[in-house]
XYZ file of C-alpha atoms in Angstrom:
273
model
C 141.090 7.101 55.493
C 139.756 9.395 58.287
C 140.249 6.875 61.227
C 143.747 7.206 59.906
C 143.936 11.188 59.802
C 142.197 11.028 62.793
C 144.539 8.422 64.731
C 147.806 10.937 63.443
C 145.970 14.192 64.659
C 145.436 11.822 68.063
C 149.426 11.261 67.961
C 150.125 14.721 67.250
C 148.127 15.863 70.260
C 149.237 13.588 72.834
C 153.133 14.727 71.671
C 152.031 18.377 71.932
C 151.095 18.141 75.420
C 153.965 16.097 76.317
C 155.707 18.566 74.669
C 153.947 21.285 76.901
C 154.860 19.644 79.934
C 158.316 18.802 79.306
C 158.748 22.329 78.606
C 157.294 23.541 81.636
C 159.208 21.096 83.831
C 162.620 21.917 82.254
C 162.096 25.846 82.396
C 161.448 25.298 86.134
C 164.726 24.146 86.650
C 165.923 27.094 84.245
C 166.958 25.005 81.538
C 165.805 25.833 77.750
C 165.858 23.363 74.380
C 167.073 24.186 70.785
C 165.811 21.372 68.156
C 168.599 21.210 65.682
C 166.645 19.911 62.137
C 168.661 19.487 59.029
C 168.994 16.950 56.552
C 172.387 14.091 56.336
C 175.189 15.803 55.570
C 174.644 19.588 56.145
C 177.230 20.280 58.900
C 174.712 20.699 61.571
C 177.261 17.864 63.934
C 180.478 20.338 62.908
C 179.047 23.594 63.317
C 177.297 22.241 67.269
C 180.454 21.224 67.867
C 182.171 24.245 67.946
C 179.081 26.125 69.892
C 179.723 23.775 72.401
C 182.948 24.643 72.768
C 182.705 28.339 72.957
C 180.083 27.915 75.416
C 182.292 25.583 77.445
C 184.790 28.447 77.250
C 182.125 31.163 78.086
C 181.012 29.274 81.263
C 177.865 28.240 79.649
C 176.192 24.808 80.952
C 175.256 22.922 77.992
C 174.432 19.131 77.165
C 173.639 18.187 73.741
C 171.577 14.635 72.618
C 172.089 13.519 69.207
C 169.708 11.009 67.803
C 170.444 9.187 64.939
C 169.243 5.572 63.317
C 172.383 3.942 64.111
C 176.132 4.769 64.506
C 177.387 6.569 67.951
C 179.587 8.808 65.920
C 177.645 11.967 66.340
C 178.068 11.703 70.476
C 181.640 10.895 70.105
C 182.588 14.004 68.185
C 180.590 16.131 70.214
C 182.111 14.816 73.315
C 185.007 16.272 72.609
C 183.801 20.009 73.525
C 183.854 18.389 76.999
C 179.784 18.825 77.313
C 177.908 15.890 78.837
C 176.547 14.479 75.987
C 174.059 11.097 75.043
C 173.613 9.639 71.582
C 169.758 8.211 70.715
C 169.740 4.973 68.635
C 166.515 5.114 66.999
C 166.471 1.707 65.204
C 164.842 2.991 62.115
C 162.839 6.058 63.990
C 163.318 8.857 61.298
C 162.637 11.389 64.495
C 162.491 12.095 67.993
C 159.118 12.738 69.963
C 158.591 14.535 73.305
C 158.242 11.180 75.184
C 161.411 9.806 74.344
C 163.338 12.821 75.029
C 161.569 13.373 78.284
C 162.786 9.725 78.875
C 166.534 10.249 77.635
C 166.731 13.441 79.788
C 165.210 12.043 83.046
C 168.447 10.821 85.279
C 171.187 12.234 82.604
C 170.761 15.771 82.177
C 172.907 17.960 84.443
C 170.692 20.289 86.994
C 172.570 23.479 86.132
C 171.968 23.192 82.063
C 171.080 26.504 80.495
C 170.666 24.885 77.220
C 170.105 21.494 75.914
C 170.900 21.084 72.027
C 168.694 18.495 70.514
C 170.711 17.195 66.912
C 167.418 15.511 65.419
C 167.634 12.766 62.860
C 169.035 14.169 60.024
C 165.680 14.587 57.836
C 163.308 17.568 57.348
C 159.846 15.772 57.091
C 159.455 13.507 60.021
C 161.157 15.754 62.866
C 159.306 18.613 61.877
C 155.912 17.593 62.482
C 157.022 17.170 66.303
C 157.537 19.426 68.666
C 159.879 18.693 71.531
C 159.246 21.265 73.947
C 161.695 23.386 72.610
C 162.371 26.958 72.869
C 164.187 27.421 69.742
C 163.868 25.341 66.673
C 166.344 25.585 64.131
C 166.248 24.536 60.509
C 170.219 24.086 58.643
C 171.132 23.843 55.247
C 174.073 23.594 53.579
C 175.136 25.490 50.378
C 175.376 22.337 48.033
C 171.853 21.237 48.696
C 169.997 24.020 46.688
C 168.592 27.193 46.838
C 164.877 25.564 46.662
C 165.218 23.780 49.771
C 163.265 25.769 51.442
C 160.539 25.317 48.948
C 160.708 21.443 49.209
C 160.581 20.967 52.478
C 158.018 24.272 53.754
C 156.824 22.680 56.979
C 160.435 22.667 58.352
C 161.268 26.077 57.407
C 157.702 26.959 57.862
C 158.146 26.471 61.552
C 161.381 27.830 62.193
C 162.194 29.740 64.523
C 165.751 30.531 62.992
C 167.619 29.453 59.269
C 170.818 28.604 59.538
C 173.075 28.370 56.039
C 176.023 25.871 56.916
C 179.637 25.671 54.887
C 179.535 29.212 53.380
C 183.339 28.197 52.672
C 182.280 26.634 49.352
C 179.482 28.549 48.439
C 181.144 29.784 45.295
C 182.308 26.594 44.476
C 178.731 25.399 44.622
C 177.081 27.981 42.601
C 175.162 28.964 46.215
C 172.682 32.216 45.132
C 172.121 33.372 48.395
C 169.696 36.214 47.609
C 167.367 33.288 45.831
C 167.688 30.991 48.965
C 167.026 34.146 51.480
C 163.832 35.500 48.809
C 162.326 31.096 49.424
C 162.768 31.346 53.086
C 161.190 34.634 52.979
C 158.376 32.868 51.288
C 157.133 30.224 53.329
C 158.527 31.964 56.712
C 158.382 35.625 56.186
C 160.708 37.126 58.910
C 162.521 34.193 59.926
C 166.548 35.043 60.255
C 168.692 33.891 57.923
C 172.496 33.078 59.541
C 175.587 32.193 57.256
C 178.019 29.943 58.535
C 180.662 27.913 58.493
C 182.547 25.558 60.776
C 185.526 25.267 58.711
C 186.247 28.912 58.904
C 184.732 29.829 61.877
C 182.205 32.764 60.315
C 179.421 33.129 62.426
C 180.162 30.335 65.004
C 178.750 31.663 68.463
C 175.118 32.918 66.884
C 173.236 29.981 67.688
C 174.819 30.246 70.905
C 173.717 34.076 71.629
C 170.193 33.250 69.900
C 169.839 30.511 72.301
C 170.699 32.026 75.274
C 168.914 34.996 74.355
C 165.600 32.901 73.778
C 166.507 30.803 77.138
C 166.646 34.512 79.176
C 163.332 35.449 77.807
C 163.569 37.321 74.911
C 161.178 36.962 72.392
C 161.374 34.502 69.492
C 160.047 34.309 65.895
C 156.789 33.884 65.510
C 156.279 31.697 62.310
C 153.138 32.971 60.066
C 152.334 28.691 59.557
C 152.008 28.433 63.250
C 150.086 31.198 63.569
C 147.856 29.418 60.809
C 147.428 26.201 62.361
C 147.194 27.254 66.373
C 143.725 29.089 64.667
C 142.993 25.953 62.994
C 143.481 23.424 65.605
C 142.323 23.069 68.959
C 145.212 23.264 71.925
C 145.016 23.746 75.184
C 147.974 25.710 75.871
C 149.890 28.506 73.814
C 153.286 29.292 75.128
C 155.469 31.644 73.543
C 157.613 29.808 70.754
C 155.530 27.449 70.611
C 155.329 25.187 67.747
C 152.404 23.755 65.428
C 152.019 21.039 62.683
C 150.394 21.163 59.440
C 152.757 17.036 58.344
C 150.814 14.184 59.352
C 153.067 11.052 60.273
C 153.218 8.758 62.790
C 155.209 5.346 63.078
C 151.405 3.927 65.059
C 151.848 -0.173 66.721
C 155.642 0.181 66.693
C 157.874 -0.519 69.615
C 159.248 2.367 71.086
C 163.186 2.133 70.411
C 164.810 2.594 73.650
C 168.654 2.656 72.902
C 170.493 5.150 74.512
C 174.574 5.562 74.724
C 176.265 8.185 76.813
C 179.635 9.762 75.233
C 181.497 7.215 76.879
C 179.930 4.627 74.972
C 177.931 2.684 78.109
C 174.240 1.369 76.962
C 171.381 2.278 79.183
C 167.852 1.022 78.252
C 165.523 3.944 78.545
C 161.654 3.421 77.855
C 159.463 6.459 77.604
């Protein structure tokens, strides 16, 4: 049992400096990451969509990579802001790690990006045990999945840097209780922001865009108490600001790397990282 701790604390590692360096190299060339995590279904696809279009419309340069198990549906309807953007097949991966996007990036992304939005695999245990040398991670959830969800899932909303609520439009048709869902965010991330949105309507479409580009120009982003906790805990050797931690264990160790990457326009290139 501890050779197997010990060989998913090894894979956590080796993805957290990846993750340093990545970082590094992209901010060099003035470019910063958001790491969309949400679970299937909460909007997060809708909602990116239309930041990419006001940011399009802004003069913004964005690219956004959506990863998900199969399907290049994602890609398609992002493409339509007019942003470059790739779609990851993962083959079964329930998340991305610093490697592969380091490998998806290298040769695609644009020089000029200011921001890169990552849409993880829909799923809030795997992805959020990875950092991806972001500068801003963001956790969504919808209004029909529960006010608990926050509770359920406290490593993803643990270490976020910013809660996003998705299709406020039918909250009151879903019995949402905001105040309860704000008080069990509060709880496992105390000070984390809490955004409502919603695509359909528009209402507060453009604040991921202005947190973004505010964390991308510097400013300072929230500091999660858990990764506090854990960068005291655990040996690193680097600490940059926004930086993330893990306290979830899991690692997919003696699998093939899945290497399956499609551009908007739907041409396969074989990327290993």
């Amino acid at each position: 049992m501890c050779r197997v701790v010990d060989l998913q604390q090894a894979v956590l590692a080796k993805n957290d400096t990846t993750a340093h360096h990545l970082r590094t190299e992209l901010a060099a060339r003035g470019t910063a990451v958001v790491n969309l995590l949400s679970s299937p279904g909460s909007g997060k696809t809708a909602l990116l969509e239309r930041e990419l279009v006001l940011a399009r419309e802004t003069g913004v340069p964005v690219a956004a990579l959506t990863a998900d198990l199969a399907t290049e549906n994602d890609a398609m309807r992002l493409a339509r802001s007019g942003a470059p953007v790739k779609q990851v097949l993962t083959d079964g991966l329930c998340h991305l790690e610093a490697r592969m996007l380091g490998g998806h990036v290298d040769g695609w992304l644009p020089e000029d990006t200011r921001l890169l939005f990552v849409e993880n695999v829909g799923n809030l245990v795997c992805p959020a045990s990875y950092d991806l040398g972001e500068t801003l991670r963001v956790v969504l959830a919808s209004v029909t999945e529960g006010e608990d969800k926050p509770l359920k899932y406290p490593t993803a909303f643990g270490l976020a840097h910013l809660v996003l609520v998705t299709k406020t439009d039918i909250a009151e048709a879903a019995a949402f209780d905001e105040d309860a869902f704000r008080a069990n965010v509060e709880q496992v991330n105390p000070g984390v922001e809490v955004l409502l949105t919603s695509a359909r309507r528009g209402d507060g479409v453009g604040a991921l865009l202005e947190r973004a580009l505010d964390a991308a120009n510097g400013a300072p982003v929230h500091r999660p108490v858990m990764a506090q906790q854990h960068h005291s805990t655990h040996t690193h050797t680097h600490a940059e600001p926004g930086e993330t931690s893990h306290d979830h264990l899991h690692t997919h160790a003696g699998r093939g790397e899945p290497g399956a990457a499609t551009d908007a326009s739907g041409a396969m290139a074989q990327t290993r990282g």
